[in-house]
Coordinates of C-alpha atoms in Angstrom, one line a residue:
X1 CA 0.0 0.0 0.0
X2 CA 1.3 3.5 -0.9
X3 CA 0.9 6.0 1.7
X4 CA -0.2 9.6 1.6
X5 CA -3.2 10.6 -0.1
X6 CA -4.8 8.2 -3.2
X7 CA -4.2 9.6 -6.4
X8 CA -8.1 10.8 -7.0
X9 CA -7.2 12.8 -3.5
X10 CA -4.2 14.8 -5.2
X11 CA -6.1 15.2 -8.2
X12 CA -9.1 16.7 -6.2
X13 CA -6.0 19.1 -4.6
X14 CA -4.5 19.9 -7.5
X15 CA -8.2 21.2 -8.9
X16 CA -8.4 22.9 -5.7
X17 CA -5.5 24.8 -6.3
X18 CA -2.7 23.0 -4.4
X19 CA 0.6 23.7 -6.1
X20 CA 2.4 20.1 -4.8
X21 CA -0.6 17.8 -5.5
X22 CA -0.1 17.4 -9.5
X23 CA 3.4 17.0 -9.1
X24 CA 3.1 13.8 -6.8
X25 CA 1.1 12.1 -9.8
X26 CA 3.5 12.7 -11.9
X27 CA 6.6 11.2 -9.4
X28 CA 4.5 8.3 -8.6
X29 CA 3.7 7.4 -12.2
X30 CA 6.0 9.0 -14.6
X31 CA 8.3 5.5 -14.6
X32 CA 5.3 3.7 -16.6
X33 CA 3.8 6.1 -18.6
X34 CA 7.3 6.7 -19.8
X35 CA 7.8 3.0 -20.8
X36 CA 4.6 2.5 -22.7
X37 CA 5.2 5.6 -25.0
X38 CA 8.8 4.6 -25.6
X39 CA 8.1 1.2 -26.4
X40 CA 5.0 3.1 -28.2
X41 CA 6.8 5.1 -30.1
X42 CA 10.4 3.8 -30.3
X43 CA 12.0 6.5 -30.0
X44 CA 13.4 8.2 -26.7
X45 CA 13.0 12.0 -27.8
X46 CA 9.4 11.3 -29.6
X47 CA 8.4 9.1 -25.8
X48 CA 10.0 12.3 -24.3
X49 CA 7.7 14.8 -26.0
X50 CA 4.5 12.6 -26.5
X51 CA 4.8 11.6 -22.1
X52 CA 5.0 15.7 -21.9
X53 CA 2.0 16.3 -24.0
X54 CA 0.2 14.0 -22.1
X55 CA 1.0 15.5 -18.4
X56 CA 0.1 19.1 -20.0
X57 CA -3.5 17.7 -21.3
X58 CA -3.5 16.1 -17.7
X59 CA -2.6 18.9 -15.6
X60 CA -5.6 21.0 -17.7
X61 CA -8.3 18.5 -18.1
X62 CA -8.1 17.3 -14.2
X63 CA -11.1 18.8 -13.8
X64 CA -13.0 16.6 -16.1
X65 CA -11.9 13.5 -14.4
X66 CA -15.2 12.0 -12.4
X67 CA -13.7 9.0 -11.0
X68 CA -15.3 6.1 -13.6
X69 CA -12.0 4.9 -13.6
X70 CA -8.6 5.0 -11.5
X71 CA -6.7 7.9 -12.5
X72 CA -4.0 5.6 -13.5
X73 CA -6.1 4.0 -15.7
X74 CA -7.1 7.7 -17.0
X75 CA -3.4 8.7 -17.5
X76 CA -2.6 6.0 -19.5
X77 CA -5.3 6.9 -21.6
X78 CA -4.0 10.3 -21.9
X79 CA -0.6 8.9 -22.7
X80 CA -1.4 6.0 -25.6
X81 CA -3.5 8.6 -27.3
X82 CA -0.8 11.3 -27.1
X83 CA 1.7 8.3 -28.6
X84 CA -0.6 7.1 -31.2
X85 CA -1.5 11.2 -32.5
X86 CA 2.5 11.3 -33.2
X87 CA 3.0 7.9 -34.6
X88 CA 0.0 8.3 -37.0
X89 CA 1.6 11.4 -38.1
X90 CA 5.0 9.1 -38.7
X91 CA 3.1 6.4 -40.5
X92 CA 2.8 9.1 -43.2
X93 CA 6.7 8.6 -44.0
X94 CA 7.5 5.7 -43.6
X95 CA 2.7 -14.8 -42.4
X96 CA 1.8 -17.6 -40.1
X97 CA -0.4 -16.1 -37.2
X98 CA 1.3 -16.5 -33.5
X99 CA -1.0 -18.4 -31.6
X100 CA -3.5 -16.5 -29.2
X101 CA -1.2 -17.4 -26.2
X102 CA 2.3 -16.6 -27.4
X103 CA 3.5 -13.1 -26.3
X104 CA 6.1 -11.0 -26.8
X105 CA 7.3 -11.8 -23.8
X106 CA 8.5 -14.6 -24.9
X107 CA 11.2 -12.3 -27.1
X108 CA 12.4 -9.8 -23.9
X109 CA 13.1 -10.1 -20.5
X110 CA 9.5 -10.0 -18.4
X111 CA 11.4 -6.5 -16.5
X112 CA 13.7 -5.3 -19.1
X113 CA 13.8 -1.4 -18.9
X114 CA 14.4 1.8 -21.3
X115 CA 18.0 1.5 -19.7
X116 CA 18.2 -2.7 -20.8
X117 CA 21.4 -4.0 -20.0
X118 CA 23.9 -3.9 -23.2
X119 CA 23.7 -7.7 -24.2
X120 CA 20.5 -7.4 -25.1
X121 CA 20.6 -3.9 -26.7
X122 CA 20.6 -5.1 -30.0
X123 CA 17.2 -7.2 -29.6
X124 CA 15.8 -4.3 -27.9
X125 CA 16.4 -1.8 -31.2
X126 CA 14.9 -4.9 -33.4
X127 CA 12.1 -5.2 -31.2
X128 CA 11.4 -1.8 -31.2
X129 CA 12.3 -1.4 -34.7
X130 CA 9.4 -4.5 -35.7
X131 CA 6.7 -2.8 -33.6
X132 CA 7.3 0.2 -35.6
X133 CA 6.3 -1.2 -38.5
X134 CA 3.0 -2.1 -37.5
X135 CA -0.2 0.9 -37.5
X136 CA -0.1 2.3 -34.8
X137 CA -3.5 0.9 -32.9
X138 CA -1.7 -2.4 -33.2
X139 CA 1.3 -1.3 -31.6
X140 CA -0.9 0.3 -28.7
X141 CA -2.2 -3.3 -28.2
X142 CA 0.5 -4.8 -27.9
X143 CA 2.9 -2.7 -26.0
X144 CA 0.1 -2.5 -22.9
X145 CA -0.7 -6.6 -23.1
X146 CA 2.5 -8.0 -24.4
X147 CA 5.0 -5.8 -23.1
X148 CA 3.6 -4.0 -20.2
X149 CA 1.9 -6.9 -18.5
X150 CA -2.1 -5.9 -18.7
X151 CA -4.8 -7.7 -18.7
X152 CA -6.7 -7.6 -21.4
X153 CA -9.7 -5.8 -19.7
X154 CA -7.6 -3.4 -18.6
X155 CA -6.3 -2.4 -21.5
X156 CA -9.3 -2.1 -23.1
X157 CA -10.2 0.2 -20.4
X158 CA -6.9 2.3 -21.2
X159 CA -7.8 2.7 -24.9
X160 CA -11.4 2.7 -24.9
X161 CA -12.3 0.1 -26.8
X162 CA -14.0 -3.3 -26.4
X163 CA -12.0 -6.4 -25.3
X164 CA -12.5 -7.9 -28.4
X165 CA -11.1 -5.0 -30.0
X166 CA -8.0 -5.4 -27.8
X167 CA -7.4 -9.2 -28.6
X168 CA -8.0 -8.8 -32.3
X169 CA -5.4 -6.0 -32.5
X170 CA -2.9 -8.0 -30.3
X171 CA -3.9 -11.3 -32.7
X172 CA -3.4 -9.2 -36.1
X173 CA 0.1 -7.1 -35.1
X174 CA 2.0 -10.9 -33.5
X175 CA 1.2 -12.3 -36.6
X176 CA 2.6 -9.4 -38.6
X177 CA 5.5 -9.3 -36.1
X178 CA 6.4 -13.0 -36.2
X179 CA 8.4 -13.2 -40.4
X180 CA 10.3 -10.3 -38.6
X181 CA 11.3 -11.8 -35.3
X182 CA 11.5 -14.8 -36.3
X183 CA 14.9 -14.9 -36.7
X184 CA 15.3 -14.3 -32.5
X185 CA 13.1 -17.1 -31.7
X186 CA 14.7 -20.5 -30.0
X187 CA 15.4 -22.9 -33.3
X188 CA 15.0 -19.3 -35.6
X189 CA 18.6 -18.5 -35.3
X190 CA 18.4 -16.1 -31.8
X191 CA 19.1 -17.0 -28.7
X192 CA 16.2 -18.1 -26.8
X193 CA 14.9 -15.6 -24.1
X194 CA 15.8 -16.2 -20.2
X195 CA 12.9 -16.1 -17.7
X196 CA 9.0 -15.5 -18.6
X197 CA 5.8 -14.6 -16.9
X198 CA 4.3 -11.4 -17.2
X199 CA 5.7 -8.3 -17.5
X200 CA 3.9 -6.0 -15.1
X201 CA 6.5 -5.5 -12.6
X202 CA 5.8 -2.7 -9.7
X203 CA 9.2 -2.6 -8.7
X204 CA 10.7 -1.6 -12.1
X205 CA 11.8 1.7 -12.5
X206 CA 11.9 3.3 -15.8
X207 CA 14.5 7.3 -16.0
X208 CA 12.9 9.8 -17.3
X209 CA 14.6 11.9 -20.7
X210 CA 18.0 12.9 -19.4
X211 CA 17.9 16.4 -18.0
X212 CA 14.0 15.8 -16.2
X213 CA 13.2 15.7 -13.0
X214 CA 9.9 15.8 -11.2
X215 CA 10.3 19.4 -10.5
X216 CA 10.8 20.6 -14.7
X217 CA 7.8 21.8 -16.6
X218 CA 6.0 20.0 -18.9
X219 CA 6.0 21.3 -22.8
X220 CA 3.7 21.3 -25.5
X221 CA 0.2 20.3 -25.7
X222 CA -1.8 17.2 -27.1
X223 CA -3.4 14.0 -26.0
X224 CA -6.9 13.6 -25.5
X225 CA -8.4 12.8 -22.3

């Protein structure tokens, strides 16, 4: 159990005009917002700017927030739809179906980081590098089940959108994914992954953008709430 206030407390402070309250959101959950949008987007500057935009739309929508979901929940929302704004702007430039249970999990370590350890750089970029390739609603999908550990439902919840929804997505981008990674799977020519199980740890701790800290200003504007 955390302790201090809940998160919907702070919120309700920081619409009431305390100063400190927002700024406590952002320390407690900056770490996983910023992993989804760089796993989202690929790219550390673009995760950078897109995790900003979000805490900006955040910071000016709290008072629209009503409590229908945890405020987590709600950020992440905020987040995957300031990612998916910037990679459908990116999309402008730029066959054998996994089985339903098979995850990309099974390619990276279950608590591998932004900062992943250098021997497994290189399957980090091409990781990256294949989820980049697919549109971008896919790529949501995937980076909150696969890579970030939720359930299904949940993610849903985060992208607003029916569970089906969510498992078709998931269904069409590892099938779309797999001539590209095949290559890394045990038997394809890789080495085979160490550990498993899911990837939502608690205890993993992502940095923020050189040069952040809690206390810098958010930039920009975007996301949606």
């Amino acid at each position: 159990m955390r302790d201090g206030p809940s998160d919907a407390d702070l919120l309700a402070r920081h619409v009431a005009g305390d100063p400190d309250a927002f700024g406590e959101i952002v320390r407690r959950h900056r770490d996983r917002l910023w992993a989804v949008a760089l796993r989202t987007l690929g790219d550390r500057e673009e995760a950078a700017d897109a995790v900003q935009d979000a805490l900006v739309s955040a910071y000016r929508a709290a008072h629209t927030f009503r409590g229908q979901s945890a405020v987590t929940t709600w950020l992440h929302r905020i987040t995957v739809n300031a990612c998916l704004d910037r990679a459908r702007k990116a999309a402008s430039r730029r066959t054998a179906p996994l089985a339903e249970t098979e995850r990309l999990e099974q390619l990276i370590e279950p608590h591998e980081s932004a900062a992943a350890p250098a021997e497994r750089g290189d399957l980090h970029r091409e990781l990256l590098h294949a989820l980049s390739t697919l549109p971008p609603d896919q790529r949501a999908a995937l980076v909150l089940v696969d890579m970030q550990g939720y359930p299904v439902a949940e993610a849903a919840e985060v992208l607003d959108v029916p569970v089906g929804t969510v498992k078709s997505r998931c269904a069409r981008g590892r099938a779309r994914l797999l001539p590209i990674l095949t290559h890394l799977r045990p038997g394809g020519g890789g080495s085979p992954p160490s550990g498993g199980g899911r990837n939502r740890s608690q205890g993993t701790s992502v940095p923020p953008p050189a040069g952040q800290s809690d206390a810098d200003p958010v930039k920009g504007g975007g996301g949606r709430a």
